């Protein structure tokens, strides 16, 4: 996303799986930041605190100091906005995407930089907006390799009419606060995972107080990551006739025959609110992996080391929905609205046009027993791959903001 800090323009990655805003400093000498725009202190508005910050990711880290300056996002101008000024990055792959930082869109309680008197940019904007407009909406597109992807969208206080004229096609789900004293991430109870609408049994949640597994909607992750046992059950079900899916013994990643179309869905809600959100086969059968091109990487991989929930639903899921994220207001607690954007028939046609005829054995659904692992963190490499591809390779979005008659200027200290 394109926005301004201290009168300087930057591209940043939008991340619903974190809460902090940080920007590269012109004092940052990390070689991976060569050629990327960096922040130069303003003589009139910048303020630096003698307070360090450090953010550690499963792959890489960033360190620096806390600063204040004017931040502008569309028509919203936030005076004395707190953010992190990065003086050093490690193993974040920044030069590959030319983004100068990250704008976290999760709740302030999960932030490392903000505190009780200084809030995140999103929290400050929400504090200004009336109750009905305290939301943002995200649609991730499929046109990779473009500086601006016209099939992606980010909006605050309004829907992008290219994807939805109103909320009539959205299904709303309360955000879960399980495992925390207050809301921290955009989490939903996950009822089921399906193949061809047949439920795959899921493990009980490891998050205290949750009746269902907890899924975190995370634009900072490319793949879908879930408990190793459940992911094994999923791929063993796909592989019921063998030679369709396999576990690569070198990478420890699940792979699938490139021509095999798999119709998988994630299910939220119960009773009349139960709804399947189907994935495009190109997302389940993801990237070519191997010299012969016959095996592709699976879009669903195992990682039992996720600590914000049981599942991380990254771009592989989010490309298939238009999602609205509503903050707490005087009438309701936080909710997430989801509208499916993938039509199964159209998706199958697109998949077949791109992959050719299906020469692999036909797939019958047989739910196999779960496979137990002695080492629950064996697939940590999966998170590393998704972090590189999604978290810091974040897609640049078409940005919309609700237009105001005049610029909004607020000061926070």
Coordinates of C-alpha atoms in Angstrom, one line a residue:
X1 CA 0.0 0.0 0.0
X2 CA 1.1 3.5 -0.8
X3 CA 1.1 6.1 2.1
X4 CA 3.0 9.0 3.5
X5 CA 5.1 9.5 6.7
X6 CA 6.5 12.9 7.5
X7 CA 5.8 14.1 3.9
X8 CA 7.7 11.2 2.4
X9 CA 6.0 8.5 0.3
X10 CA 6.4 4.8 0.8
X11 CA 5.1 1.4 -0.3
X12 CA 4.3 -0.8 2.7
X13 CA 3.0 -4.3 3.2
X14 CA -0.5 -4.6 4.8
X15 CA -0.5 -7.3 7.5
X16 CA -3.6 -8.4 9.3
X17 CA -1.4 -10.8 11.4
X18 CA 0.5 -8.0 13.2
X19 CA -0.3 -4.6 14.8
X20 CA 2.8 -2.4 14.4
X21 CA 3.8 0.2 11.8
X22 CA 7.5 0.4 11.1
X23 CA 9.5 2.1 8.3
X24 CA 13.1 1.7 7.2
X25 CA 15.4 4.5 8.5
X26 CA 18.0 6.2 6.3
X27 CA 20.4 4.9 8.9
X28 CA 19.6 1.3 8.1
X29 CA 22.7 -0.3 6.5
X30 CA 21.3 -3.8 6.1
X31 CA 22.3 -5.0 2.6
X32 CA 18.9 -6.5 2.0
X33 CA 17.4 -2.9 2.0
X34 CA 19.5 -1.6 -0.9
X35 CA 17.4 0.2 -3.4
X36 CA 14.4 0.6 -1.1
X37 CA 13.0 4.0 -0.1
X38 CA 14.0 5.0 3.5
X39 CA 12.6 7.6 5.9
X40 CA 14.7 10.7 6.5
X41 CA 13.8 12.6 9.7
X42 CA 11.7 15.8 9.2
X43 CA 13.1 18.9 10.9
X44 CA 9.7 20.2 11.8
X45 CA 7.5 17.2 12.9
X46 CA 9.6 14.2 13.7
X47 CA 10.3 13.2 17.3
X48 CA 12.5 10.4 18.4
X49 CA 12.3 8.6 21.7
X50 CA 15.2 6.9 23.5
X51 CA 13.1 3.8 23.4
X52 CA 14.2 0.8 21.3
X53 CA 11.9 -1.7 19.6
X54 CA 12.5 -5.2 18.4
X55 CA 10.2 -7.4 16.4
X56 CA 11.0 -11.0 15.9
X57 CA 9.4 -13.2 13.2
X58 CA 9.8 -16.9 12.7
X59 CA 11.9 -15.8 9.8
X60 CA 13.9 -12.7 10.4
X61 CA 13.7 -9.7 12.7
X62 CA 13.8 -5.9 12.8
X63 CA 15.2 -3.5 15.4
X64 CA 15.3 0.3 15.8
X65 CA 13.8 3.1 17.8
X66 CA 10.3 4.5 18.5
X67 CA 9.4 7.7 16.7
X68 CA 6.5 10.1 16.1
X69 CA 5.6 11.9 12.9
X70 CA 2.6 12.8 10.7
X71 CA 1.2 9.8 8.9
X72 CA -1.3 10.2 6.0
X73 CA -3.4 7.4 4.6
X74 CA -5.7 8.7 1.8
X75 CA -7.7 11.6 3.4
X76 CA -6.7 10.7 6.9
X77 CA -3.9 12.6 8.5
X78 CA -2.6 11.5 11.9
X79 CA -0.4 13.9 13.7
X80 CA 2.2 12.6 16.1
X81 CA 1.6 9.0 15.1
X82 CA 3.8 6.5 16.8
X83 CA 5.7 4.1 14.7
X84 CA 9.0 2.1 14.6
X85 CA 12.0 3.4 12.8
X86 CA 14.0 0.4 11.6
X87 CA 17.8 0.7 11.8
X88 CA 18.5 -2.9 11.2
X89 CA 16.7 -5.8 9.5
X90 CA 17.8 -9.4 9.3
X91 CA 16.7 -12.0 6.8
X92 CA 13.4 -10.3 5.8
X93 CA 14.0 -10.2 2.0
X94 CA 13.0 -6.6 1.7
X95 CA 14.8 -5.8 -1.5
X96 CA 12.8 -8.3 -3.4
X97 CA 9.5 -6.4 -3.0
X98 CA 10.6 -2.8 -2.6
X99 CA 8.3 -2.3 0.4
X100 CA 9.8 0.0 3.0
X101 CA 7.9 -1.4 6.0
X102 CA 4.8 -3.0 7.3
X103 CA 1.5 -1.6 8.4
X104 CA -0.1 -3.9 10.9
X105 CA -3.9 -4.1 10.9
X106 CA -4.5 -6.4 13.9
X107 CA -5.6 -5.1 17.3
X108 CA -3.5 -2.7 19.4
X109 CA -3.2 -5.3 22.2
X110 CA -1.0 -7.4 20.0
X111 CA 1.4 -4.5 19.2
X112 CA 4.9 -4.2 20.5
X113 CA 5.4 -0.5 19.9
X114 CA 2.1 1.2 20.9
X115 CA 0.9 1.7 24.5
X116 CA -2.0 3.0 26.5
X117 CA -1.5 6.6 25.3
X118 CA -0.4 6.1 21.8
X119 CA -2.3 3.9 19.4
X120 CA -1.8 2.2 16.0
X121 CA -2.8 4.1 12.8
X122 CA -5.8 1.9 12.4
X123 CA -7.0 2.4 16.0
X124 CA -6.6 6.2 15.6
X125 CA -8.6 6.2 12.4
X126 CA -11.3 4.0 14.0
X127 CA -11.5 6.4 16.9
X128 CA -12.4 9.2 14.5
X129 CA -14.9 7.4 12.4
X130 CA -18.6 6.9 13.4
X131 CA -19.6 3.4 14.6
X132 CA -21.0 2.2 11.3
X133 CA -17.7 3.0 9.4
X134 CA -15.2 1.5 11.8
X135 CA -14.2 -1.2 9.4
X136 CA -11.7 -2.0 6.6
X137 CA -12.2 -4.3 3.7
X138 CA -9.6 -6.4 1.8
X139 CA -9.6 -8.3 -1.4
X140 CA -6.4 -10.0 -2.5
X141 CA -6.1 -10.5 -6.3
X142 CA -4.3 -13.0 -8.5
X143 CA -2.3 -10.7 -10.9
X144 CA 1.3 -11.2 -9.6
X145 CA 4.3 -9.4 -10.9
X146 CA 2.5 -6.0 -11.1
X147 CA 3.4 -2.9 -9.0
X148 CA -0.3 -2.3 -8.6
X149 CA -2.7 -5.3 -8.8
X150 CA -6.1 -4.0 -10.1
X151 CA -7.8 -7.1 -8.8
X152 CA -6.8 -6.3 -5.2
X153 CA -8.4 -3.7 -3.0
X154 CA -8.1 -2.1 0.5
X155 CA -10.7 0.3 1.7
X156 CA -11.5 2.0 5.0
X157 CA -15.0 2.9 6.0
X158 CA -16.5 1.7 2.7
X159 CA -16.8 -1.3 0.4
X160 CA -15.2 -1.4 -3.0
X161 CA -18.2 -1.5 -5.3
X162 CA -16.1 -3.5 -7.8
X163 CA -16.5 -6.4 -5.4
X164 CA -19.7 -5.6 -3.3
X165 CA -22.2 -2.9 -3.4
X166 CA -23.4 -3.6 0.1
X167 CA -23.2 -6.2 2.9
X168 CA -26.1 -8.4 1.7
X169 CA -23.9 -11.2 0.5
X170 CA -21.6 -11.2 3.5
X171 CA -21.9 -13.6 6.4
X172 CA -20.7 -12.1 9.7
X173 CA -18.9 -14.0 12.5
X174 CA -17.8 -12.7 15.9
X175 CA -14.1 -12.4 16.3
X176 CA -12.7 -14.8 18.9
X177 CA -10.7 -13.6 21.9
X178 CA -9.9 -17.1 23.1
X179 CA -6.5 -17.5 24.7
X180 CA -6.2 -13.8 25.4
X181 CA -7.5 -11.2 27.9
X182 CA -8.7 -9.0 25.0
X183 CA -9.0 -9.1 21.2
X184 CA -5.6 -9.4 19.6
X185 CA -5.8 -11.0 16.2
X186 CA -8.6 -11.4 13.6
X187 CA -9.5 -14.9 14.7
X188 CA -12.5 -17.0 13.9
X189 CA -13.6 -20.5 15.2
X190 CA -13.1 -23.0 12.4
X191 CA -15.9 -25.5 12.2
X192 CA -14.6 -27.8 9.5
X193 CA -12.3 -28.4 6.5
X194 CA -13.9 -30.2 3.6
X195 CA -13.0 -32.0 0.3
X196 CA -15.9 -32.0 -2.1
X197 CA -18.1 -31.0 0.8
X198 CA -17.1 -34.0 2.9
X199 CA -15.9 -33.0 6.3
X200 CA -12.3 -33.8 7.4
X201 CA -12.1 -34.3 11.2
X202 CA -10.1 -31.6 12.9
X203 CA -8.0 -31.8 16.1
X204 CA -9.3 -30.1 19.3
X205 CA -8.1 -26.5 19.7
X206 CA -4.9 -25.9 21.7
X207 CA -6.2 -22.4 22.4
X208 CA -7.6 -22.2 26.0
X209 CA -11.3 -21.6 26.1
X210 CA -12.1 -22.4 22.4
X211 CA -14.6 -25.1 21.5
X212 CA -13.4 -25.1 17.9
X213 CA -10.0 -24.7 16.3
X214 CA -9.0 -21.1 16.0
X215 CA -8.2 -19.7 12.6
X216 CA -6.3 -16.4 12.2
X217 CA -6.9 -14.5 9.0
X218 CA -3.4 -13.3 8.0
X219 CA -2.4 -11.4 4.9
X220 CA 1.2 -11.8 6.0
X221 CA 1.2 -15.5 5.2
X222 CA 1.0 -16.9 1.7
X223 CA 0.0 -20.5 2.4
X224 CA -2.6 -22.0 4.8
X225 CA -0.8 -23.5 7.8
X226 CA -2.5 -25.9 10.2
X227 CA -1.7 -28.6 12.8
X228 CA 0.5 -31.3 11.3
X229 CA -1.9 -34.1 12.2
X230 CA -4.9 -32.4 10.5
X231 CA -2.9 -31.5 7.4
X232 CA -1.7 -35.1 7.1
X233 CA -5.3 -36.2 7.3
X234 CA -6.3 -33.8 4.5
X235 CA -3.6 -34.9 2.1
X236 CA -4.0 -38.6 3.0
X237 CA -7.7 -38.1 2.0
X238 CA -6.6 -36.5 -1.3
X239 CA -4.2 -39.4 -1.8
X240 CA -6.8 -42.1 -1.2
X241 CA -6.0 -43.7 -4.5
X242 CA -2.2 -43.0 -4.1
X243 CA 0.2 -41.2 -6.4
X244 CA -1.9 -38.0 -6.2
X245 CA -0.2 -36.4 -3.2
X246 CA 3.1 -37.0 -1.5
X247 CA 5.3 -35.7 1.3
X248 CA 8.6 -34.5 -0.1
X249 CA 11.3 -36.1 2.0
X250 CA 13.8 -33.3 1.4
X251 CA 11.6 -30.2 2.0
X252 CA 9.1 -31.9 4.3
X253 CA 6.4 -30.2 2.3
X254 CA 3.2 -31.7 0.8
X255 CA 3.1 -31.9 -3.0
X256 CA 0.3 -32.7 -5.4
X257 CA 0.1 -33.7 -9.0
X258 CA 0.0 -30.4 -10.9
X259 CA -3.0 -31.5 -13.1
X260 CA -5.2 -32.6 -10.1
X261 CA -8.0 -30.2 -9.3
X262 CA -8.9 -30.4 -5.6
X263 CA -12.1 -28.7 -4.3
X264 CA -11.5 -27.8 -0.7
X265 CA -13.4 -25.5 1.6
X266 CA -13.2 -24.0 5.0
X267 CA -16.4 -23.9 7.1
X268 CA -17.4 -21.2 9.6
X269 CA -20.5 -20.9 11.6
X270 CA -23.1 -23.4 12.8
X271 CA -26.7 -24.1 12.0
X272 CA -28.2 -21.5 9.7
X273 CA -24.9 -19.6 9.8
X274 CA -22.8 -22.5 8.6
X275 CA -21.1 -21.6 5.3
X276 CA -18.4 -23.2 3.2
X277 CA -15.8 -20.9 1.6
X278 CA -14.4 -22.8 -1.3
X279 CA -10.8 -22.4 -2.5
X280 CA -9.8 -22.1 -6.1
X281 CA -8.0 -25.3 -7.2
X282 CA -5.0 -23.2 -8.2
X283 CA -4.7 -22.2 -4.5
X284 CA -4.8 -25.8 -3.2
X285 CA -2.5 -27.0 -6.0
X286 CA -0.1 -24.1 -5.7
X287 CA 3.3 -23.6 -7.3
X288 CA 5.3 -25.9 -9.5
X289 CA 7.9 -27.7 -7.3
X290 CA 10.4 -30.0 -9.0
X291 CA 12.4 -30.2 -12.1
X292 CA 9.9 -32.2 -14.1
X293 CA 7.0 -30.0 -13.3
X294 CA 4.7 -32.9 -12.6
X295 CA 4.5 -32.1 -8.8
X296 CA 3.3 -28.8 -7.4
X297 CA 3.4 -27.5 -3.9
X298 CA 0.2 -27.9 -1.8
X299 CA -1.4 -24.7 -0.6
X300 CA -2.2 -26.3 2.7
X301 CA 0.9 -27.2 4.8
X302 CA 1.5 -28.4 8.4
X303 CA 3.0 -26.3 11.2
X304 CA 2.1 -27.0 14.8
X305 CA 4.3 -24.1 15.9
X306 CA 1.6 -21.4 15.2
X307 CA 1.1 -19.6 18.5
X308 CA -1.6 -17.0 17.6
X309 CA -4.2 -19.8 16.9
X310 CA -4.4 -23.3 15.5
X311 CA -4.6 -22.3 11.8
X312 CA -3.2 -19.4 9.8
X313 CA -5.4 -18.7 6.8
X314 CA -3.1 -16.7 4.5
X315 CA -3.4 -15.6 0.9
X316 CA -4.3 -19.0 -0.3
X317 CA -7.6 -18.6 1.6
X318 CA -8.0 -14.8 1.4
X319 CA -7.8 -14.7 -2.4
X320 CA -11.2 -16.5 -2.4
X321 CA -13.1 -14.1 -0.2
X322 CA -13.9 -10.4 0.1
X323 CA -13.4 -9.8 3.8
X324 CA -14.5 -6.9 6.0
X325 CA -13.0 -6.4 9.4
X326 CA -15.1 -4.5 11.9
X327 CA -13.7 -3.0 15.1
X328 CA -15.5 -2.8 18.4
X329 CA -18.1 0.0 18.7
X330 CA -21.0 1.0 20.9
X331 CA -23.3 -1.6 19.4
X332 CA -21.2 -4.8 18.9
X333 CA -17.9 -6.4 19.5
X334 CA -15.4 -7.0 16.6
X335 CA -16.8 -9.1 13.7
X336 CA -15.5 -10.3 10.4
X337 CA -17.7 -10.4 7.3
X338 CA -16.9 -12.9 4.6
X339 CA -18.3 -13.0 1.0
X340 CA -17.2 -15.8 -1.3
X341 CA -15.6 -14.7 -4.6
X342 CA -14.8 -18.1 -6.1
X343 CA -17.4 -20.0 -8.3
X344 CA -16.5 -23.7 -8.4
X345 CA -17.5 -24.2 -12.1
X346 CA -15.6 -21.1 -13.3
X347 CA -12.6 -22.0 -11.1
X348 CA -12.5 -25.6 -12.5
X349 CA -12.5 -24.3 -16.1
X350 CA -9.7 -21.8 -15.3
X351 CA -7.7 -24.6 -13.6
X352 CA -8.1 -27.0 -16.6
X353 CA -7.2 -24.3 -19.1
X354 CA -4.0 -23.6 -17.2
X355 CA -3.0 -27.1 -16.3
X356 CA -4.3 -29.2 -19.1
X357 CA -6.2 -32.6 -18.9
X358 CA -6.2 -34.6 -15.7
X359 CA -4.2 -37.7 -16.3
X360 CA -3.9 -38.8 -12.6
X361 CA -6.2 -41.4 -11.0
X362 CA -9.7 -40.3 -10.1
X363 CA -10.1 -39.3 -6.4
X364 CA -12.5 -41.0 -4.1
X365 CA -13.1 -39.5 -0.6
X366 CA -12.0 -41.9 2.1
X367 CA -11.3 -40.3 5.5
X368 CA -8.2 -41.9 6.9
X369 CA -7.0 -41.9 10.4
X370 CA -4.7 -39.2 11.7
X371 CA -1.0 -39.8 11.7
X372 CA 0.8 -38.9 14.9
X373 CA 4.2 -37.2 14.9
X374 CA 6.8 -37.3 17.7
X375 CA 8.2 -33.9 16.7
X376 CA 5.4 -31.3 16.5
X377 CA 7.7 -28.6 15.1
X378 CA 9.1 -30.7 12.2
X379 CA 7.5 -28.5 9.5
X380 CA 8.7 -25.1 10.7
X381 CA 10.3 -24.7 7.3
X382 CA 6.7 -24.2 5.9
X383 CA 6.3 -21.0 7.9
X384 CA 9.6 -19.7 6.5
X385 CA 8.5 -20.2 3.0
X386 CA 5.2 -18.5 3.5
X387 CA 6.8 -15.7 5.3
X388 CA 9.1 -15.0 2.4
X389 CA 6.5 -15.2 -0.2
X390 CA 3.6 -13.5 1.5
X391 CA 4.5 -11.6 4.6
X392 CA 7.2 -9.5 3.0
X393 CA 6.3 -10.0 -0.6
X394 CA 3.0 -8.5 0.3
X395 CA 0.8 -7.6 -2.6
X396 CA 0.3 -4.0 -3.5
X397 CA -3.4 -3.1 -3.4
X398 CA -5.7 -0.7 -5.1
X399 CA -6.5 1.6 -2.1
X400 CA -9.9 3.3 -1.5
X401 CA -10.8 5.5 1.4
X402 CA -14.1 7.1 2.3
X403 CA -13.8 10.7 1.1
X404 CA -14.3 13.4 3.7
X405 CA -15.2 17.0 3.0
X406 CA -11.9 18.0 4.6
X407 CA -8.8 16.3 5.8
X408 CA -9.0 14.8 9.2
X409 CA -6.2 15.9 11.5
X410 CA -5.8 14.5 15.0
X411 CA -3.0 14.6 17.5
X412 CA -2.1 11.8 19.7
X413 CA 0.5 11.9 22.4

